[in-house]
Tab-separated table of C-alpha atoms and ligand atoms in Angstrom:
chain	number	residue	atom	x	y	z
A	1	UNK	CA	57.890	19.006	69.985
A	2	UNK	CA	58.093	16.706	67.057
A	3	UNK	CA	57.895	13.124	68.408
A	4	UNK	CA	60.975	11.086	67.604
A	5	UNK	CA	60.580	8.120	65.157
A	6	UNK	CA	59.613	4.966	67.166
A	7	UNK	CA	59.095	1.165	66.310
A	8	UNK	CA	57.217	-0.954	68.877
A	9	UNK	CA	56.721	-4.628	68.644
A	10	UNK	CA	56.815	-7.673	70.959
A	11	UNK	CA	59.108	-6.777	73.630
A	12	UNK	CA	61.293	-4.317	71.612
A	13	UNK	CA	60.862	-0.618	71.511
A	14	UNK	CA	63.241	1.440	69.262
A	15	UNK	CA	63.431	5.119	69.112
A	16	UNK	CA	65.678	7.115	66.903
A	17	UNK	CA	67.176	10.446	68.360
A	18	UNK	CA	68.656	13.242	66.488
A	19	UNK	CA	71.986	14.606	68.103
A	20	UNK	CA	71.901	17.327	65.480
A	21	UNK	CA	73.997	17.857	62.434
A	22	UNK	CA	77.714	18.451	61.624
A	23	UNK	CA	79.240	20.244	58.533
A	24	UNK	CA	81.685	18.287	56.338
A	25	UNK	CA	83.558	18.937	53.057
A	26	UNK	CA	83.031	16.510	50.121
A	27	UNK	CA	86.817	15.982	50.438
A	28	UNK	CA	86.765	14.573	53.813
A	29	UNK	CA	83.313	12.693	53.781
A	30	UNK	CA	83.173	11.371	50.240
A	31	UNK	CA	86.655	9.875	49.493
A	32	UNK	CA	87.244	6.820	47.431
A	33	UNK	CA	84.591	7.853	44.985
A	34	UNK	CA	86.729	7.813	41.854
A	35	UNK	CA	85.001	9.932	39.426
A	36	UNK	CA	81.585	8.626	40.144
A	37	UNK	CA	78.981	11.029	38.555
A	38	UNK	CA	76.634	10.767	41.486
A	39	UNK	CA	79.304	12.038	43.832
A	40	UNK	CA	80.461	14.639	41.662
A	41	UNK	CA	77.162	16.363	41.847
A	42	UNK	CA	77.470	16.868	45.659
A	43	UNK	CA	78.319	20.317	46.865
A	44	UNK	CA	81.818	21.021	48.393
A	45	UNK	CA	80.294	21.496	51.781
A	46	UNK	CA	77.152	19.980	53.185
A	47	UNK	CA	75.441	19.031	56.450
A	48	UNK	CA	75.351	15.336	57.665
A	49	UNK	CA	72.839	14.129	60.201
A	50	UNK	CA	73.687	12.499	63.577
A	51	UNK	CA	70.842	9.857	64.597
A	52	UNK	CA	71.258	7.423	67.320
A	53	UNK	CA	69.357	4.408	68.379
A	54	UNK	CA	67.780	3.676	71.699
A	55	UNK	CA	66.359	0.206	72.407
A	56	UNK	CA	64.173	-1.161	75.178
A	57	UNK	CA	64.425	-4.837	74.960
A	58	UNK	CA	63.701	-7.527	77.548
A	59	UNK	CA	63.286	-4.877	80.369
A	60	UNK	CA	66.775	-3.461	79.467
A	61	UNK	CA	67.667	-0.012	78.092
A	62	UNK	CA	70.290	0.280	75.503
A	63	UNK	CA	71.716	3.299	73.789
A	64	UNK	CA	73.968	2.871	70.813
A	65	UNK	CA	76.540	5.778	70.739
A	66	UNK	CA	76.024	8.993	72.588
A	67	UNK	CA	76.685	11.848	70.032
A	68	UNK	CA	79.008	14.793	70.319
A	69	UNK	CA	77.909	15.930	73.841
A	70	UNK	CA	79.669	18.872	74.951
A	71	UNK	CA	82.593	18.553	72.566
A	72	UNK	CA	80.825	20.425	69.723
A	73	UNK	CA	79.036	23.738	68.994
A	74	UNK	CA	75.306	24.463	68.935
A	75	UNK	CA	74.572	22.275	65.907
A	76	UNK	CA	74.940	18.998	67.760
A	77	UNK	CA	75.139	17.461	71.184
A	78	UNK	CA	71.195	17.330	71.702
A	79	UNK	CA	71.008	13.674	72.528
A	80	UNK	CA	70.728	13.961	76.174
A	81	UNK	CA	68.039	16.528	76.076
A	82	UNK	CA	66.171	14.534	73.567
A	83	UNK	CA	66.189	11.379	75.702
A	84	UNK	CA	64.986	13.445	78.774
A	85	UNK	CA	62.153	14.999	76.699
A	86	UNK	CA	61.072	11.368	75.817
A	87	UNK	CA	60.979	10.378	79.500
A	88	UNK	CA	64.275	8.327	79.203
A	89	UNK	CA	66.292	9.373	82.345
A	90	UNK	CA	70.085	8.688	81.741
A	91	UNK	CA	70.220	6.850	84.955
A	92	UNK	CA	67.828	4.160	83.312
A	93	UNK	CA	70.420	3.199	80.709
A	94	UNK	CA	71.786	-0.395	81.333
A	95	UNK	CA	74.191	-0.422	78.398
A	96	UNK	CA	75.939	2.160	76.059
A	97	UNK	CA	77.336	0.408	72.963
A	98	UNK	CA	80.263	2.374	71.686
A	99	UNK	CA	80.350	1.557	67.974
A	100	UNK	CA	83.792	3.211	67.701
A	101	UNK	CA	86.049	5.913	69.422
A	102	UNK	CA	85.230	8.997	67.028
A	103	UNK	CA	84.217	11.992	68.940
A	104	UNK	CA	80.858	12.370	67.211
A	105	UNK	CA	79.876	8.944	68.652
A	106	UNK	CA	81.437	9.049	72.218
A	107	UNK	CA	81.541	12.811	73.190
A	108	UNK	CA	78.160	12.447	74.835
A	109	UNK	CA	79.142	9.726	77.382
A	110	UNK	CA	80.569	12.703	79.726
A	111	UNK	CA	78.585	15.469	80.982
A	112	UNK	CA	79.966	18.269	83.256
A	113	UNK	CA	83.116	15.848	83.392
A	114	UNK	CA	81.293	12.973	84.910
A	115	UNK	CA	79.579	10.072	83.244
A	116	UNK	CA	76.514	10.955	81.743
A	117	UNK	CA	74.948	7.476	81.962
A	118	UNK	CA	76.365	6.580	85.518
A	119	UNK	CA	74.508	3.348	85.783
A	120	UNK	CA	75.408	1.933	82.289
A	121	UNK	CA	77.925	-0.690	81.358
A	122	UNK	CA	79.731	1.076	78.406
A	123	UNK	CA	81.128	-1.647	75.886
A	124	UNK	CA	83.784	-1.096	73.367
A	125	UNK	CA	85.831	-3.497	71.364
A	126	UNK	CA	89.254	-4.290	72.541
A	127	UNK	CA	90.746	-3.429	69.096
A	128	UNK	CA	89.070	-0.165	69.377
A	129	UNK	CA	90.301	0.653	72.657
A	130	UNK	CA	93.905	-0.095	71.510
A	131	UNK	CA	93.265	2.067	68.557
A	132	UNK	CA	92.031	4.918	70.752
A	133	UNK	CA	94.997	4.659	73.019
A	134	UNK	CA	97.373	5.224	70.251
A	135	UNK	CA	96.278	9.062	70.375
A	136	UNK	CA	96.693	9.752	74.033
A	137	UNK	CA	96.098	13.483	73.600
A	138	UNK	CA	92.845	13.097	71.501
A	139	UNK	CA	89.694	14.384	72.641
A	140	UNK	CA	88.217	10.762	72.281
A	141	UNK	CA	90.894	9.225	74.576
A	142	UNK	CA	90.243	11.873	77.228
A	143	UNK	CA	86.435	11.096	77.111
A	144	UNK	CA	87.125	7.452	77.520
A	145	UNK	CA	89.262	8.030	80.385
A	146	UNK	CA	86.401	9.692	82.310
A	147	UNK	CA	84.335	6.534	82.061
A	148	UNK	CA	86.994	4.027	82.644
A	149	UNK	CA	85.234	2.370	85.542
A	150	UNK	CA	82.177	1.786	83.578
A	151	UNK	CA	83.919	0.409	80.538
A	152	UNK	CA	83.669	-3.190	79.364
A	153	UNK	CA	86.097	-4.331	76.721
A	154	UNK	CA	85.026	-7.132	74.476
A	155	UNK	CA	87.543	-9.250	72.332
A	156	UNK	CA	84.868	-11.167	70.111
A	157	UNK	CA	81.498	-10.808	68.923
A	158	UNK	CA	79.159	-10.672	71.940
A	159	UNK	CA	75.718	-11.194	72.649
A	160	UNK	CA	74.713	-8.777	75.339
A	161	UNK	CA	71.134	-9.912	75.643
A	162	UNK	CA	69.424	-13.037	73.971
A	163	UNK	CA	68.445	-11.104	70.740
A	164	UNK	CA	71.290	-8.400	70.734
A	165	UNK	CA	74.442	-9.310	69.290
A	166	UNK	CA	77.568	-6.910	68.864
A	167	UNK	CA	79.510	-7.907	65.793
A	168	UNK	CA	82.833	-6.637	64.627
A	169	UNK	CA	82.620	-4.850	61.401
A	170	UNK	CA	86.096	-3.381	60.822
A	171	UNK	CA	87.236	-0.763	58.271
A	172	UNK	CA	86.104	2.647	59.366
A	173	UNK	CA	88.079	1.856	62.532
A	174	UNK	CA	89.892	-1.389	63.546
A	175	UNK	CA	87.131	-2.230	66.387
A	176	UNK	CA	84.005	-0.801	64.873
A	177	UNK	CA	80.879	-2.617	65.977
A	178	UNK	CA	77.523	-3.188	64.525
A	179	UNK	CA	74.558	-4.273	66.713
A	180	UNK	CA	72.267	-6.926	65.409
A	181	UNK	CA	68.910	-7.138	66.884
A	182	UNK	CA	66.864	-10.240	65.891
A	183	UNK	CA	63.068	-10.124	66.496
A	184	UNK	CA	60.255	-12.324	65.272
A	185	UNK	CA	59.177	-9.588	62.974
A	186	UNK	CA	62.628	-8.936	61.399
A	187	UNK	CA	66.281	-8.342	61.742
A	188	UNK	CA	67.704	-4.851	62.468
A	189	UNK	CA	71.249	-4.087	61.899
A	190	UNK	CA	72.521	-0.815	63.533
A	191	UNK	CA	75.611	-0.172	61.302
A	192	UNK	CA	76.788	3.161	62.792
A	193	UNK	CA	79.738	4.336	60.490
A	194	UNK	CA	79.962	1.258	57.987
A	195	UNK	CA	78.168	3.537	55.577
A	196	UNK	CA	78.449	7.487	55.354
A	197	UNK	CA	75.824	8.489	52.837
A	198	UNK	CA	72.817	6.408	51.172
A	199	UNK	CA	74.658	6.277	47.875
A	200	UNK	CA	77.517	4.237	49.542
A	201	UNK	CA	75.083	1.381	49.379
A	202	UNK	CA	75.656	1.592	45.560
A	203	UNK	CA	79.233	2.437	45.552
A	204	UNK	CA	80.936	0.795	48.399
A	205	UNK	CA	84.312	2.491	47.822
A	206	UNK	CA	82.754	5.601	49.286
A	207	UNK	CA	84.297	6.225	52.806
A	208	UNK	CA	85.462	9.185	54.811
A	209	UNK	CA	88.998	10.186	54.261
A	210	UNK	CA	90.305	8.871	57.531
A	211	UNK	CA	88.788	5.423	57.169
A	212	UNK	CA	91.490	3.467	58.932
A	213	UNK	CA	91.504	0.470	56.467
A	214	UNK	CA	89.631	0.927	53.188
A	215	UNK	CA	90.165	-2.532	51.951
A	216	UNK	CA	88.543	-3.930	55.093
A	217	UNK	CA	85.922	-1.152	54.854
A	218	UNK	CA	84.766	-2.228	51.520
A	219	UNK	CA	84.713	-5.788	52.457
A	220	UNK	CA	82.495	-5.085	55.519
A	221	UNK	CA	80.107	-2.864	53.321
A	222	UNK	CA	79.649	-5.575	50.733
A	223	UNK	CA	79.158	-8.440	53.268
A	224	UNK	CA	76.569	-6.271	55.239
A	225	UNK	CA	74.778	-5.289	52.067
A	226	UNK	CA	74.448	-8.931	50.761
A	227	UNK	CA	73.173	-10.041	54.229
A	228	UNK	CA	70.738	-7.216	54.434
A	229	UNK	CA	69.484	-7.829	50.806
A	230	UNK	CA	69.137	-11.635	51.158
A	231	UNK	CA	67.507	-11.727	54.667
A	232	UNK	CA	65.499	-8.485	53.979
A	233	UNK	CA	67.112	-7.018	57.111
A	234	UNK	CA	66.434	-3.410	58.179
A	235	UNK	CA	69.650	-1.050	58.388
A	236	UNK	CA	70.185	1.859	60.466
A	237	UNK	CA	72.808	4.163	59.466
A	238	UNK	CA	73.434	7.128	61.792
A	239	UNK	CA	74.687	9.756	59.259
A	240	UNK	CA	71.739	8.882	56.814
A	241	UNK	CA	68.945	11.557	56.652
A	242	UNK	CA	66.517	11.048	59.642
A	243	UNK	CA	65.687	8.610	60.786
A	244	UNK	CA	68.292	6.534	58.786
A	245	UNK	CA	66.277	3.242	58.778
A	246	UNK	CA	65.636	1.416	55.585
A	247	UNK	CA	66.226	-1.731	53.424
A	248	UNK	CA	68.344	-2.689	50.452
A	249	UNK	CA	66.966	-3.462	47.040
A	250	UNK	CA	68.636	-4.532	43.992
A	251	UNK	CA	67.634	-2.614	40.791
A	252	UNK	CA	69.164	-4.259	37.614
A	253	UNK	CA	72.450	-5.320	39.149
A	254	UNK	CA	72.930	-2.312	41.415
A	255	UNK	CA	72.237	-2.380	45.177
A	256	UNK	CA	70.288	0.663	46.431
A	257	UNK	CA	69.139	2.350	49.525
A	258	UNK	CA	65.393	2.195	50.128
A	259	UNK	CA	64.449	4.502	53.283
A	260	UNK	CA	61.375	3.235	55.228
A	261	UNK	CA	58.350	5.414	54.704
A	262	UNK	CA	57.385	7.368	57.688
B	301	ZN	ZN1	80.392	9.187	62.701
C-alpha cells in the first residue's frame, strides 16, 4: 500500500487521504471560463480527484469533509478504509468539519445508516444548513438528518482549537467553510471547493456550473489568492491532483498554482 502524503511538525500532523475520483463533464465543472484557450484544451469529460485532510493537533483529531461514502459507485467512497489502514479509527475523530453540503463532501459521514464518526462533533455553517434544508428530498439533506444529534451549527467564523479557525468563504455555496491552520512553520488554508482546478488560481471566473453565487465566488477566490500569495500560505484544494497542496506564485502579473514537491 502506498503511504498517504503526510506533514509532521510541532504538534501538527496533517495527512491527505484520497476518497477516489469522480467523472465530470467540462460543461459542468469548468463553467464561467469565457473563451479561455487553456480551458478550451480540456476534454469534454475527465476525472477529478477527491482528497481530504485529516489533522491531529493539540491532541485532537479533525477530519475536514468525509467524501462520497456509500452514496457513490466503485470509483470513490474509500476514505473510511484509508483512515483505518493508517490506524485512524473513526471513533477517535473529535471533529468533522463539513465545508459545505454537497454529497461528495458529506456522504461519508454515514455508514450503514449510522454516523460513521460517532464521537465527533460535526460542524456546519448555519447558512449552509439553511441552504441544505431548501432541498428536503436531496441525498445531502437525508445524510445530514442521520447525524442531527452530532451536528453543531456555527453562525460566524469560529476557532475550534487555538490554531484552527473556520472561516466563511461563500460563493460555491452560501455557507462554505475554509479551515485556517496557523503553525510556527506556516499557515495552511484548507479551501475545499473554493477552487475547482489548479488553473482556477489564474482564472478566478472558473467555477462549477451550480456555483450558488458566482459573484461572491470570484470575490472569495481573489481574496484567498491575495492572502496566500502575500503571506506565503499553503493551500489545500480537495479536487486538485493528489495531494492538492501547494502555494501561489505570481509570474508577470498572473497568479499561478505551484504544487508542493513530493
Ligand atoms: Zn466538491
